[in-house]
Amino acid sequence: EAKSTGYGASGRNGGWVSSDYPVYRKTLEKRHGLDATDNLFKELANAIDEIGQISGQIAPKASFVKSGTVTFARNKAQERRLKESADSEHFWKPAGELGQLIQVTDLRGGLFNPQCATINPFQLVLGLANYLESKGVVIAEGVFATQTNGGVLANSSLVKAPVVIRASEAYSNPGREFIPLYSLMIASEALSEEIWDQIGVKDRFTFAEGTHLVNYAQRTADNRLAIGGRGASYPFGSKLIEEKEMTSSVHQSLEIMAKRWFPVLKNVKFTHAWGGAVAITRNWEPYVQFDKSTGSARLGGYAGDGVTMSYLASKILADLIVGRESNVTNLHFVNREIRKWEIEPLRYLAVNSLVKLSGIADKEEARTGRPSLVSRLISPLILR
């Protein structure tokens, strides 16, 4: 660990233990077939329950609670899009019914998916680290690791092992195999029960607005509102730039969004702000790869859905390493080649244009109530 345990995405994410996958179900069915798609979502649902069991045993402070997730619509275009995307995992609830769960302004209804849990991610990773150390595992903090042909170069020392796993996600050297996109978050001061009574979310389900630009939120165990989203620009050449984690314009837009949803937050202070990079492959699918002949393994590309996916990917990789065939080792993304991104500067221009255009599409739909023309143009390019 180059910094300290939990410094990366494992400790700084939005706390969604979700069955969501970066690629839409209908797209997956076209790419890989109905059976492969069904198998994937079955294993994601199983993974959520397994994470809950593990969390209860080794990380009770993570406050794991499985109460689902809500994606709500606040204009006609969002309502139409969400209704069309309803499936066997996502159930449409009209405004009257959904309003009993969450009291958002201009609510038109939304999708409910029971396969999602809420956690404190930092407490989960700390609990896991403490458990592993109690079993004799050594976690070397403050050590910058680089994979080499002979093993791992850790600071100035070469560490050799029969199997070397690269699980550093966006903090790896991406080449053209993935890009780092920054996802930023803010959290409010602890809110009173009177304020939460006017918001809802009694059971601490996760929630988001059905916009094109990604957003996500939760009610924390200590009664804060934590909300995150995209919007920070992609750095040229896929270079990690720490300053982008604190892009003030994105943090401000998240606060504006939260107060637009819930006017009762008008005078509430947002006391915490942070961010980090997630890794996205060109076709938005994760990867799990193991070369038995060299002992080289890698996994990643979770595109912001990493809490459940990183657990599932690790479970797959463990089976591959010990040579055990299982239901998860046959999932469609295992040992598949990674589709490469376009070369620079095309990548820089395209990705940042898509981020900007997604925001424009949301403003267009909020203003007109009609599906965005901009969105229709960019959707085929995103490959989701």
CSV table of C-alpha atoms in Angstrom, one decimal:
chain,number,residue,atom,x,y,z
A,1,GLU,CA,0.0,0.0,0.0
A,2,ALA,CA,1.7,3.2,-1.2
A,3,LYS,CA,-0.2,5.4,1.3
A,4,SER,CA,-2.3,3.8,4.1
A,5,THR,CA,-4.9,1.2,4.2
A,6,GLY,CA,-8.1,2.5,2.7
A,7,TYR,CA,-6.5,5.4,1.0
A,8,GLY,CA,-7.6,4.2,-2.5
A,9,ALA,CA,-11.1,3.4,-3.8
A,10,SER,CA,-11.7,0.7,-1.2
A,11,GLY,CA,-12.0,3.4,1.5
A,12,ARG,CA,-13.2,6.4,-0.4
A,13,ASN,CA,-16.2,5.0,-2.4
A,14,GLY,CA,-19.8,5.8,-2.1
A,15,GLY,CA,-20.7,2.8,0.0
A,16,TRP,CA,-23.0,1.1,-2.4
A,17,VAL,CA,-22.8,-2.7,-2.3
A,18,SER,CA,-24.8,-3.0,-5.4
A,19,SER,CA,-25.9,-5.5,-8.0
A,20,ASP,CA,-25.5,-2.8,-10.7
A,21,TYR,CA,-23.0,-3.6,-13.5
A,22,PRO,CA,-21.3,-0.9,-15.6
A,23,VAL,CA,-23.0,-2.2,-18.7
A,24,TYR,CA,-26.8,-2.2,-19.1
A,25,ARG,CA,-28.6,-5.6,-19.0
A,26,LYS,CA,-30.0,-5.2,-22.5
A,27,THR,CA,-26.6,-4.5,-23.9
A,28,LEU,CA,-25.1,-7.5,-22.1
A,29,GLU,CA,-27.8,-9.8,-23.5
A,30,LYS,CA,-26.9,-8.7,-27.0
A,31,ARG,CA,-23.2,-9.2,-26.4
A,32,HIS,CA,-23.1,-12.4,-24.4
A,33,GLY,CA,-26.6,-13.9,-24.4
A,34,LEU,CA,-29.4,-14.3,-21.9
A,35,ASP,CA,-27.9,-17.2,-19.9
A,36,ALA,CA,-24.5,-15.5,-19.4
A,37,THR,CA,-26.3,-12.3,-18.3
A,38,ASP,CA,-28.6,-14.1,-15.9
A,39,ASN,CA,-25.6,-15.9,-14.4
A,40,LEU,CA,-23.8,-12.7,-13.8
A,41,PHE,CA,-26.6,-10.9,-12.0
A,42,LYS,CA,-27.2,-14.1,-9.9
A,43,GLU,CA,-23.6,-14.1,-8.7
A,44,LEU,CA,-23.7,-10.3,-8.0
A,45,ALA,CA,-26.7,-10.8,-5.8
A,46,ASN,CA,-25.0,-13.7,-4.0
A,47,ALA,CA,-21.9,-11.5,-3.5
A,48,ILE,CA,-23.9,-8.8,-1.8
A,49,ASP,CA,-25.2,-11.4,0.8
A,50,GLU,CA,-21.7,-12.8,1.2
A,51,ILE,CA,-20.2,-9.4,1.8
A,52,GLY,CA,-23.0,-8.8,4.4
A,53,GLN,CA,-22.1,-12.0,6.3
A,54,ILE,CA,-18.3,-11.2,6.2
A,55,SER,CA,-19.0,-7.6,7.3
A,56,GLY,CA,-21.1,-8.7,10.2
A,57,GLN,CA,-18.3,-11.0,11.4
A,58,ILE,CA,-15.2,-8.9,11.0
A,59,ALA,CA,-16.4,-5.3,10.4
A,60,PRO,CA,-19.5,-4.4,12.4
A,61,LYS,CA,-18.5,-0.7,12.3
A,62,ALA,CA,-19.1,-0.8,8.6
A,63,SER,CA,-22.9,-0.7,9.4
A,64,PHE,CA,-23.9,-3.0,6.6
A,65,VAL,CA,-27.6,-2.8,5.9
A,66,LYS,CA,-29.3,-4.3,2.9
A,67,SER,CA,-32.4,-2.2,2.0
A,68,GLY,CA,-32.1,-1.7,-1.7
A,69,THR,CA,-31.6,1.3,-4.0
A,70,VAL,CA,-33.8,3.9,-5.6
A,71,THR,CA,-33.3,5.7,-8.8
A,72,PHE,CA,-35.8,8.5,-9.0
A,73,ALA,CA,-37.1,10.7,-11.9
A,74,ARG,CA,-37.7,14.4,-11.5
A,75,ASN,CA,-38.8,15.2,-15.1
A,76,LYS,CA,-40.7,13.6,-17.9
A,77,ALA,CA,-37.6,12.5,-19.8
A,78,GLN,CA,-36.1,10.7,-16.8
A,79,GLU,CA,-39.5,9.1,-16.1
A,80,ARG,CA,-39.7,7.7,-19.6
A,81,ARG,CA,-36.1,6.5,-19.6
A,82,LEU,CA,-36.4,4.8,-16.2
A,83,LYS,CA,-39.7,3.1,-17.1
A,84,GLU,CA,-38.2,1.7,-20.3
A,85,SER,CA,-35.2,0.3,-18.3
A,86,ALA,CA,-37.4,-1.6,-15.7
A,87,ASP,CA,-36.6,-5.3,-15.7
A,88,SER,CA,-36.6,-8.3,-13.4
A,89,GLU,CA,-34.2,-6.5,-10.9
A,90,HIS,CA,-35.5,-3.0,-11.2
A,91,PHE,CA,-39.2,-2.4,-10.3
A,92,TRP,CA,-41.0,0.8,-11.3
A,93,LYS,CA,-42.8,2.6,-8.4
A,94,PRO,CA,-45.1,5.6,-9.1
A,95,ALA,CA,-44.6,8.9,-7.3
A,96,GLY,CA,-47.2,8.3,-4.7
A,97,GLU,CA,-45.7,5.0,-3.6
A,98,LEU,CA,-42.1,6.1,-3.9
A,99,GLY,CA,-42.8,9.4,-2.0
A,100,GLN,CA,-43.5,7.3,1.1
A,101,LEU,CA,-39.8,6.3,1.0
A,102,ILE,CA,-38.0,9.4,-0.1
A,103,GLN,CA,-39.4,13.0,-0.4
A,104,VAL,CA,-37.7,14.5,-3.4
A,105,THR,CA,-38.9,17.7,-5.1
A,106,ASP,CA,-40.7,17.2,-8.4
A,107,LEU,CA,-40.8,13.4,-7.9
A,108,ARG,CA,-42.4,11.5,-10.8
A,109,GLY,CA,-41.6,8.0,-9.6
A,110,GLY,CA,-38.6,5.8,-9.9
A,111,LEU,CA,-37.0,2.3,-10.0
A,112,PHE,CA,-36.4,0.2,-6.9
A,113,ASN,CA,-33.8,-2.6,-6.8
A,114,PRO,CA,-33.8,-4.7,-3.7
A,115,GLN,CA,-30.3,-6.0,-4.4
A,116,CYS,CA,-28.2,-3.3,-2.8
A,117,ALA,CA,-26.8,-2.6,0.6
A,118,THR,CA,-25.2,0.4,2.3
A,119,ILE,CA,-21.9,0.4,4.1
A,120,ASN,CA,-19.2,2.7,5.5
A,121,PRO,CA,-16.5,1.6,3.1
A,122,PHE,CA,-13.5,2.8,5.2
A,123,GLN,CA,-14.7,0.8,8.2
A,124,LEU,CA,-15.2,-2.3,6.0
A,125,VAL,CA,-11.6,-2.2,4.7
A,126,LEU,CA,-10.2,-1.5,8.1
A,127,GLY,CA,-12.1,-4.4,9.5
A,128,LEU,CA,-10.8,-6.6,6.7
A,129,ALA,CA,-7.3,-5.4,7.2
A,130,ASN,CA,-7.4,-6.1,11.0
A,131,TYR,CA,-8.8,-9.6,10.4
A,132,LEU,CA,-6.1,-10.4,7.9
A,133,GLU,CA,-3.3,-9.2,10.2
A,134,SER,CA,-4.8,-11.3,13.0
A,135,LYS,CA,-4.3,-14.3,10.7
A,136,GLY,CA,-0.6,-13.4,10.1
A,137,VAL,CA,-0.9,-11.5,6.8
A,138,VAL,CA,1.5,-8.6,6.6
A,139,ILE,CA,0.2,-5.3,5.1
A,140,ALA,CA,3.1,-3.1,4.2
A,141,GLU,CA,2.0,0.6,4.3
A,142,GLY,CA,3.9,3.5,2.8
A,143,VAL,CA,5.4,1.1,0.2
A,144,PHE,CA,5.1,2.0,-3.5
A,145,ALA,CA,4.9,-1.2,-5.5
A,146,THR,CA,5.6,-1.7,-9.2
A,147,GLN,CA,5.1,-5.0,-11.0
A,148,THR,CA,8.2,-6.4,-12.8
A,149,ASN,CA,9.0,-9.6,-14.7
A,150,GLY,CA,10.8,-10.9,-11.7
A,151,GLY,CA,8.2,-10.1,-9.1
A,152,VAL,CA,7.3,-6.8,-7.4
A,153,LEU,CA,9.6,-3.8,-6.9
A,154,ALA,CA,8.6,-2.5,-3.5
A,155,ASN,CA,10.4,0.8,-2.8
A,156,SER,CA,14.0,-0.4,-3.4
A,157,SER,CA,13.4,-4.0,-2.6
A,158,LEU,CA,12.5,-6.9,-5.0
A,159,VAL,CA,9.8,-9.1,-3.7
A,160,LYS,CA,9.4,-12.5,-5.4
A,161,ALA,CA,6.3,-14.8,-5.2
A,162,PRO,CA,4.9,-17.7,-7.3
A,163,VAL,CA,1.8,-15.6,-8.0
A,164,VAL,CA,1.7,-11.8,-8.3
A,165,ILE,CA,-1.7,-10.1,-8.4
A,166,ARG,CA,-2.1,-6.5,-9.7
A,167,ALA,CA,-5.3,-5.2,-8.0
A,168,SER,CA,-4.4,-1.5,-7.9
A,169,GLU,CA,-7.3,-0.5,-10.2
A,170,ALA,CA,-7.0,3.1,-11.4
A,171,TYR,CA,-3.6,3.4,-9.7
A,172,SER,CA,-2.0,1.1,-12.2
A,173,ASN,CA,-0.2,2.1,-15.4
A,174,PRO,CA,-3.2,2.1,-17.7
A,175,GLY,CA,-1.6,2.2,-21.2
A,176,ARG,CA,-4.7,2.1,-23.4
A,177,GLU,CA,-6.5,-0.6,-21.5
A,178,PHE,CA,-8.4,1.7,-19.2
A,179,ILE,CA,-8.8,5.4,-18.3
A,180,PRO,CA,-9.0,7.0,-14.9
A,181,LEU,CA,-12.2,9.0,-14.4
A,182,TYR,CA,-12.6,11.1,-11.2
A,183,SER,CA,-15.6,10.6,-9.0
A,184,LEU,CA,-16.0,13.2,-6.2
A,185,MET,CA,-18.0,13.2,-3.0
A,186,ILE,CA,-19.2,15.5,-0.2
A,187,ALA,CA,-20.9,14.8,3.1
A,188,SER,CA,-23.0,17.0,5.3
A,189,GLU,CA,-22.8,17.6,9.0
A,190,ALA,CA,-24.9,15.1,11.1
A,191,LEU,CA,-28.6,15.8,10.4
A,192,SER,CA,-31.3,15.9,13.1
A,193,GLU,CA,-34.1,13.4,13.0
A,194,GLU,CA,-36.5,16.3,12.3
A,195,ILE,CA,-34.6,16.9,9.0
A,196,TRP,CA,-34.5,13.2,8.1
A,197,ASP,CA,-38.3,13.0,8.7
A,198,GLN,CA,-38.7,15.5,5.9
A,199,ILE,CA,-36.3,13.6,3.6
A,200,GLY,CA,-37.2,10.0,4.3
A,201,VAL,CA,-34.7,7.2,3.6
A,202,LYS,CA,-35.7,5.7,6.9
A,203,ASP,CA,-34.2,2.3,6.0
A,204,ARG,CA,-30.9,3.8,4.7
A,205,PHE,CA,-31.3,2.5,1.1
A,206,THR,CA,-29.0,4.1,-1.4
A,207,PHE,CA,-30.5,6.6,-3.9
A,208,ALA,CA,-29.7,8.6,-7.1
A,209,GLU,CA,-31.4,10.8,-9.6
A,210,GLY,CA,-31.9,9.3,-13.1
A,211,THR,CA,-29.6,11.8,-14.8
A,212,HIS,CA,-27.1,11.0,-17.6
A,213,LEU,CA,-24.2,12.3,-15.4
A,214,VAL,CA,-23.5,9.8,-12.7
A,215,ASN,CA,-24.6,10.6,-9.1
A,216,TYR,CA,-25.1,8.5,-6.0
A,217,ALA,CA,-26.0,9.1,-2.4
A,218,GLN,CA,-26.7,7.5,1.0
A,219,ARG,CA,-27.8,8.2,4.5
A,220,THR,CA,-24.8,7.3,6.7
A,221,ALA,CA,-25.0,5.4,9.9
A,222,ASP,CA,-24.2,8.7,11.8
A,223,ASN,CA,-27.1,10.5,9.9
A,224,ARG,CA,-25.1,12.5,7.4
A,225,LEU,CA,-26.1,12.8,3.7
A,226,ALA,CA,-23.2,11.6,1.6
A,227,ILE,CA,-23.5,12.4,-2.2
A,228,GLY,CA,-21.1,11.8,-5.0
A,229,GLY,CA,-20.9,12.1,-8.8
A,230,ARG,CA,-18.8,12.6,-11.9
A,231,GLY,CA,-18.0,15.8,-13.8
A,232,ALA,CA,-14.3,16.4,-13.3
A,233,SER,CA,-12.3,16.4,-16.5
A,234,TYR,CA,-10.3,13.4,-17.8
A,235,PRO,CA,-6.5,14.0,-17.6
A,236,PHE,CA,-4.5,13.9,-20.8
A,237,GLY,CA,-2.6,10.6,-21.2
A,238,SER,CA,-4.6,8.9,-18.4
A,239,LYS,CA,-2.2,10.5,-15.8
A,240,LEU,CA,-3.4,10.7,-12.2
A,241,ILE,CA,-3.6,14.2,-11.0
A,242,GLU,CA,-4.3,14.5,-7.3
A,243,GLU,CA,-5.7,18.0,-7.5
A,244,LYS,CA,-8.6,16.7,-9.5
A,245,GLU,CA,-9.8,14.9,-6.4
A,246,MET,CA,-10.7,18.3,-5.0
A,247,THR,CA,-12.3,20.0,-8.1
A,248,SER,CA,-14.4,22.6,-6.3
A,249,SER,CA,-16.9,23.2,-9.1
A,250,VAL,CA,-17.9,19.5,-8.9
A,251,HIS,CA,-18.2,19.6,-5.1
A,252,GLN,CA,-20.3,22.7,-5.4
A,253,SER,CA,-22.6,21.2,-8.0
A,254,LEU,CA,-23.1,18.2,-5.7
A,255,GLU,CA,-24.2,20.5,-2.9
A,256,ILE,CA,-26.5,22.3,-5.2
A,257,MET,CA,-28.0,19.0,-6.4
A,258,ALA,CA,-28.6,17.8,-2.8
A,259,LYS,CA,-30.3,21.0,-1.8
A,260,ARG,CA,-32.4,20.9,-5.0
A,261,TRP,CA,-33.6,17.5,-4.1
A,262,PHE,CA,-34.2,18.4,-0.4
A,263,PRO,CA,-35.0,22.1,0.3
A,264,VAL,CA,-34.9,21.3,4.0
A,265,LEU,CA,-31.1,21.3,3.6
A,266,LYS,CA,-31.0,25.0,2.7
A,267,ASN,CA,-29.0,26.0,5.8
A,268,VAL,CA,-27.1,22.7,6.3
A,269,LYS,CA,-23.3,22.7,6.0
A,270,PHE,CA,-21.4,20.2,4.0
A,271,THR,CA,-18.4,19.6,6.1
A,272,HIS,CA,-16.4,17.0,4.1
A,273,ALA,CA,-15.2,16.8,0.5
A,274,TRP,CA,-13.0,14.3,-1.3
A,275,GLY,CA,-12.6,12.3,-4.5
A,276,GLY,CA,-10.7,9.6,-6.3
A,277,ALA,CA,-10.2,7.9,-9.7
A,278,VAL,CA,-12.1,4.9,-11.0
A,279,ALA,CA,-10.9,2.7,-13.9
A,280,ILE,CA,-13.1,2.3,-17.0
A,281,THR,CA,-12.3,0.0,-19.9
A,282,ARG,CA,-13.4,0.9,-23.4
A,283,ASN,CA,-16.4,-1.5,-23.4
A,284,TRP,CA,-17.2,-0.7,-19.7
A,285,GLU,CA,-16.6,-4.3,-18.6
A,286,PRO,CA,-14.3,-5.4,-15.8
A,287,TYR,CA,-11.5,-7.9,-16.3
A,288,VAL,CA,-10.1,-10.9,-14.4
A,289,GLN,CA,-7.0,-12.5,-15.9
A,290,PHE,CA,-4.6,-15.2,-14.7
A,291,ASP,CA,-1.6,-16.7,-16.6
A,292,LYS,CA,-0.8,-19.9,-14.8
A,293,SER,CA,2.5,-20.3,-16.7
A,294,THR,CA,3.9,-17.0,-15.4
A,295,GLY,CA,1.9,-16.6,-12.1
A,296,SER,CA,0.8,-13.2,-13.2
A,297,ALA,CA,-2.7,-12.1,-12.3
A,298,ARG,CA,-4.7,-8.9,-12.6
A,299,LEU,CA,-8.2,-7.7,-12.0
A,300,GLY,CA,-10.1,-4.3,-12.2
A,301,GLY,CA,-12.0,-2.0,-14.5
A,302,TYR,CA,-15.1,-1.7,-12.2
A,303,ALA,CA,-16.1,1.7,-13.5
A,304,GLY,CA,-17.5,2.9,-10.2
A,305,ASP,CA,-19.4,-0.3,-9.3
A,306,GLY,CA,-16.4,-1.7,-7.4
A,307,VAL,CA,-17.6,-2.7,-4.0
A,308,THR,CA,-19.5,-5.8,-5.1
A,309,MET,CA,-17.5,-6.3,-8.3
A,310,SER,CA,-14.1,-6.3,-6.6
A,311,TYR,CA,-15.3,-9.0,-4.2
A,312,LEU,CA,-16.7,-11.1,-7.0
A,313,ALA,CA,-13.6,-10.6,-9.1
A,314,SER,CA,-11.3,-11.6,-6.2
A,315,LYS,CA,-13.5,-14.7,-5.6
A,316,ILE,CA,-13.0,-15.6,-9.2
A,317,LEU,CA,-9.3,-15.0,-9.2
A,318,ALA,CA,-8.9,-17.1,-6.0
A,319,ASP,CA,-10.5,-20.1,-7.8
A,320,LEU,CA,-8.4,-19.6,-10.9
A,321,ILE,CA,-5.2,-19.5,-8.8
A,322,VAL,CA,-5.9,-22.8,-7.0
A,323,GLY,CA,-7.3,-24.4,-10.1
A,324,ARG,CA,-10.8,-24.8,-9.0
A,325,GLU,CA,-13.6,-24.6,-11.6
A,326,SER,CA,-16.8,-23.0,-10.3
A,327,ASN,CA,-19.9,-21.1,-11.3
A,328,VAL,CA,-18.0,-17.8,-11.1
A,329,THR,CA,-14.9,-18.8,-13.1
A,330,ASN,CA,-17.2,-19.3,-16.1
A,331,LEU,CA,-18.6,-15.7,-16.1
A,332,HIS,CA,-18.2,-14.0,-19.5
A,333,PHE,CA,-15.5,-11.5,-18.6
A,334,VAL,CA,-13.0,-14.0,-17.1
A,335,ASN,CA,-9.7,-14.2,-19.1
A,336,ARG,CA,-11.1,-12.1,-21.9
A,337,GLU,CA,-8.9,-9.6,-23.7
A,338,ILE,CA,-9.3,-5.9,-22.8
A,339,ARG,CA,-10.6,-3.7,-25.6
A,340,LYS,CA,-8.2,-0.8,-26.0
A,341,TRP,CA,-9.1,2.9,-25.9
A,342,GLU,CA,-8.4,5.2,-28.8
A,343,ILE,CA,-5.0,6.9,-28.9
A,344,GLU,CA,-4.3,10.4,-27.6
A,345,PRO,CA,-5.4,13.1,-28.3
A,346,LEU,CA,-8.6,11.4,-29.6
A,347,ARG,CA,-9.2,9.8,-26.2
A,348,TYR,CA,-8.8,13.1,-24.3
A,349,LEU,CA,-11.1,15.0,-26.7
A,350,ALA,CA,-13.7,12.3,-26.8
A,351,VAL,CA,-13.9,11.5,-23.1
A,352,ASN,CA,-14.1,15.1,-22.0
A,353,SER,CA,-16.6,15.9,-24.7
A,354,LEU,CA,-18.8,13.0,-23.5
A,355,VAL,CA,-18.6,14.2,-19.9
A,356,LYS,CA,-19.6,17.8,-20.9
A,357,LEU,CA,-22.3,16.6,-23.2
A,358,SER,CA,-23.8,14.4,-20.5
A,359,GLY,CA,-24.2,17.5,-18.3
A,360,ILE,CA,-25.7,19.4,-21.2
A,361,ALA,CA,-28.2,16.6,-21.9
A,362,ASP,CA,-29.4,16.7,-18.3
A,363,LYS,CA,-29.9,20.5,-18.5
A,364,GLU,CA,-31.8,20.0,-21.7
A,365,GLU,CA,-34.1,17.4,-20.2
A,366,ALA,CA,-34.7,19.4,-17.1
A,367,ARG,CA,-35.7,22.4,-19.2
A,368,THR,CA,-37.8,20.7,-21.9
A,369,GLY,CA,-39.0,17.5,-20.2
A,370,ARG,CA,-38.2,15.6,-23.5
A,371,PRO,CA,-35.5,13.0,-24.1
A,372,SER,CA,-32.3,14.8,-25.0
A,373,LEU,CA,-31.2,15.0,-28.6
A,374,VAL,CA,-27.6,15.3,-27.3
A,375,SER,CA,-28.0,12.0,-25.4
A,376,ARG,CA,-29.3,10.2,-28.5
A,377,LEU,CA,-26.1,11.3,-30.4
A,378,ILE,CA,-23.6,10.2,-27.7
A,379,SER,CA,-25.3,7.0,-26.4
A,380,PRO,CA,-23.9,4.8,-29.3
A,381,LEU,CA,-20.4,6.1,-28.6
A,382,ILE,CA,-20.4,5.2,-24.9
A,383,LEU,CA,-20.8,1.4,-25.5
A,384,ARG,CA,-22.9,0.7,-22.5
